[in-house]
Amino acid sequence: MSNERSKDERWPRNDWQALDAATQLIHDEPHACGAIAPPIYQTSLFAFPSYEAMAARFRGETSQPLYSRGDNPTVQELEEKLAGLEGGEAARAFASGMGAVSAAVLSIVQSGDRIVCVRHCYPDTYRLFQQLLPRLGVRADYVDGKDLDAIGAALPGARLLYLESPTTLLFETQDVPAIAALARAQGVVTMIDNSWATPLNQQPLRHGVDLVVHSASKYISGHSDTVAGAVVCSAAWMQRIMELSYPFLGAKLAPFEAWLLLRGLRTLPLRMSRHAASARVLADRLRDESRVRNVFQPDPRQSTTLSDVSGLFSIQFEEDVDVAAFCNALRLFRLGVSWGGYESLAMPAGIACQQSGSVNSLIDFGVPKQLVRLSIGLEDSDDLWQDLRLAITNAA
Ligand SMILES: *Cc1c(COP(=O)(O)O)cnc(C)c1O
């Protein structure tokens, strides 16, 4: 494809792996024509030069791309980067985080199985477990992820342990290595949603977890311009996903979306350190605010696996604070779902509790109604603080 030397020719494998993730994310395998940015292979199918070449591909003897619901070179470039970042043998990109979660879970469970899941998991993960899986004869039990004894008691006989550390909205962390060891001893498969930490700040596969899922719509994209997901795991687990769910559920990632994510990844280390620095400053100032009862932010010093915070945390206002007035007074923070982009966002839990539909994890798990989740963007932290401070004054 290119007359440039491949990365492997320039870098012995161990030397390459010794480089910092920030450096690795900048450098790609050579592209056609020496293009620095990856080409977008905007094609549904790939043609073969001969009957023999096509037959060899179908027999699995070559790896030439066949059809873009499965092998697209732009998407594969992203998958290789994600596998490298997580320290996994294989990665698959999906059309959304939920595409990744559902394909991975459905490749593991079957009728009669039980899932153990941490409380305060992502709301649509909860809906998948409560609305779709019971129709397939799979049920889920929910445990306090901080309670090792409760997890240990729930594991015997379970098929899958589903973790999210930290959890959605309340950001409770789990002792991932200890829990993974408990599950392994019981023959229970472990899966974790690692969207909050990103592979830069937590690498669960290195701590005994079997499969990692991501909403790449958040920090991996970083620019609030695409919805995407990923699964990273061993080659054996990936083979199972490929045999049982991925091709049939069809939630493949489009090449242009993969290109956006490859572009986002270049600046992931820079962005994450800025998000973390601002989030630490703002969370500290908010802890000193008399109108703020609680700040929910994980403390990496108390975690066995987290190396840093990200930009997402929640505050709980005192009962008499007018949350609507606070939200309406914000000028830099926009009101919106999702997180992980360059822009700061506020998401009041009281609104999410009113979401229509029969299953609502916020209500079932009991999220405080005075809670507001903040996604700290890349703006100047003093500007953001002025915005928050004035809005709190307005609402008090
Ligand atoms: C957003 C999110 C998801 C779902 O990802 P989509 O890309 O929106 O499908 C899963 N887990 C967590 C923690 C999330 O925040």
mmCIF file of N, CA and C and ligand atoms in Angstrom, residues 96-98 122 164 168 193 195 215 217-218 227-228 339, ligand 1:
data_model
loop_
_atom_site.group_PDB
_atom_site.id
_atom_site.type_symbol
_atom_site.label_atom_id
_atom_site.label_comp_id
_atom_site.label_asym_id
_atom_site.label_seq_id
_atom_site.Cartn_x
_atom_site.Cartn_y
_atom_site.Cartn_z
ATOM 1 N N SER A 96 -22.227 2.299 18.454
ATOM 2 C CA SER A 96 -22.509 3.048 19.681
ATOM 3 C C SER A 96 -21.964 2.250 20.857
ATOM 4 N N GLY A 97 -21.890 2.908 21.996
ATOM 5 C CA GLY A 97 -21.497 2.189 23.204
ATOM 6 C C GLY A 97 -22.469 1.066 23.501
ATOM 7 N N MET A 98 -23.779 1.336 23.312
ATOM 8 C CA MET A 98 -24.770 0.299 23.582
ATOM 9 C C MET A 98 -24.670 -0.843 22.574
ATOM 10 N N TYR A 122 -24.992 2.330 33.912
ATOM 11 C CA TYR A 122 -25.536 3.249 32.904
ATOM 12 C C TYR A 122 -27.016 2.908 32.630
ATOM 13 N N GLU A 164 -19.000 -1.335 36.381
ATOM 14 C CA GLU A 164 -18.808 -0.005 35.806
ATOM 15 C C GLU A 164 -18.118 0.774 36.913
ATOM 16 N N THR A 168 -22.246 5.367 37.014
ATOM 17 C CA THR A 168 -22.922 6.531 36.446
ATOM 18 C C THR A 168 -23.537 7.395 37.553
ATOM 19 N N ASP A 193 -17.470 -1.519 32.044
ATOM 20 C CA ASP A 193 -17.633 -0.307 31.250
ATOM 21 C C ASP A 193 -16.553 0.667 31.713
ATOM 22 N N SER A 195 -15.718 3.609 30.167
ATOM 23 C CA SER A 195 -15.841 4.874 29.434
ATOM 24 C C SER A 195 -15.332 6.068 30.232
ATOM 25 N N SER A 215 -18.122 3.457 25.698
ATOM 26 C CA SER A 215 -18.818 4.401 24.854
ATOM 27 C C SER A 215 -17.736 5.332 24.318
ATOM 28 N N SER A 217 -18.284 7.537 22.276
ATOM 29 C CA SER A 217 -18.943 8.828 22.039
ATOM 30 C C SER A 217 -18.422 9.887 22.998
ATOM 31 N N LYS A 218 -17.806 9.464 24.078
ATOM 32 C CA LYS A 218 -17.431 10.382 25.148
ATOM 33 C C LYS A 218 -15.985 10.853 24.949
ATOM 34 N N VAL A 227 -21.278 9.202 17.627
ATOM 35 C CA VAL A 227 -21.682 8.181 18.591
ATOM 36 C C VAL A 227 -20.993 6.884 18.170
ATOM 37 N N ALA A 228 -20.293 6.248 19.114
ATOM 38 C CA ALA A 228 -19.513 5.052 18.778
ATOM 39 C C ALA A 228 -19.206 4.262 20.034
ATOM 40 N N TRP A 339 -21.379 13.445 27.536
ATOM 41 C CA TRP A 339 -20.257 14.081 28.233
ATOM 42 C C TRP A 339 -18.980 13.709 27.496
HETATM 43 C C1 LIG B 1 -22.969 7.031 27.134
HETATM 44 C C2 LIG B 1 -22.632 5.808 27.914
HETATM 45 C C3 LIG B 1 -22.865 4.537 27.402
HETATM 46 C C4 LIG B 1 -23.586 4.307 26.099
HETATM 47 O O1 LIG B 1 -22.840 4.738 25.022
HETATM 48 P P1 LIG B 1 -23.505 5.235 23.632
HETATM 49 O O2 LIG B 1 -22.298 5.532 22.818
HETATM 50 O O3 LIG B 1 -24.330 6.435 23.971
HETATM 51 O O4 LIG B 1 -24.324 4.117 23.124
HETATM 52 C C5 LIG B 1 -22.432 3.442 28.115
HETATM 53 N N1 LIG B 1 -21.835 3.604 29.321
HETATM 54 C C6 LIG B 1 -21.626 4.803 29.857
HETATM 55 C C7 LIG B 1 -20.964 4.898 31.183
HETATM 56 C C8 LIG B 1 -22.022 5.957 29.188
HETATM 57 O O5 LIG B 1 -21.853 7.149 29.746
#
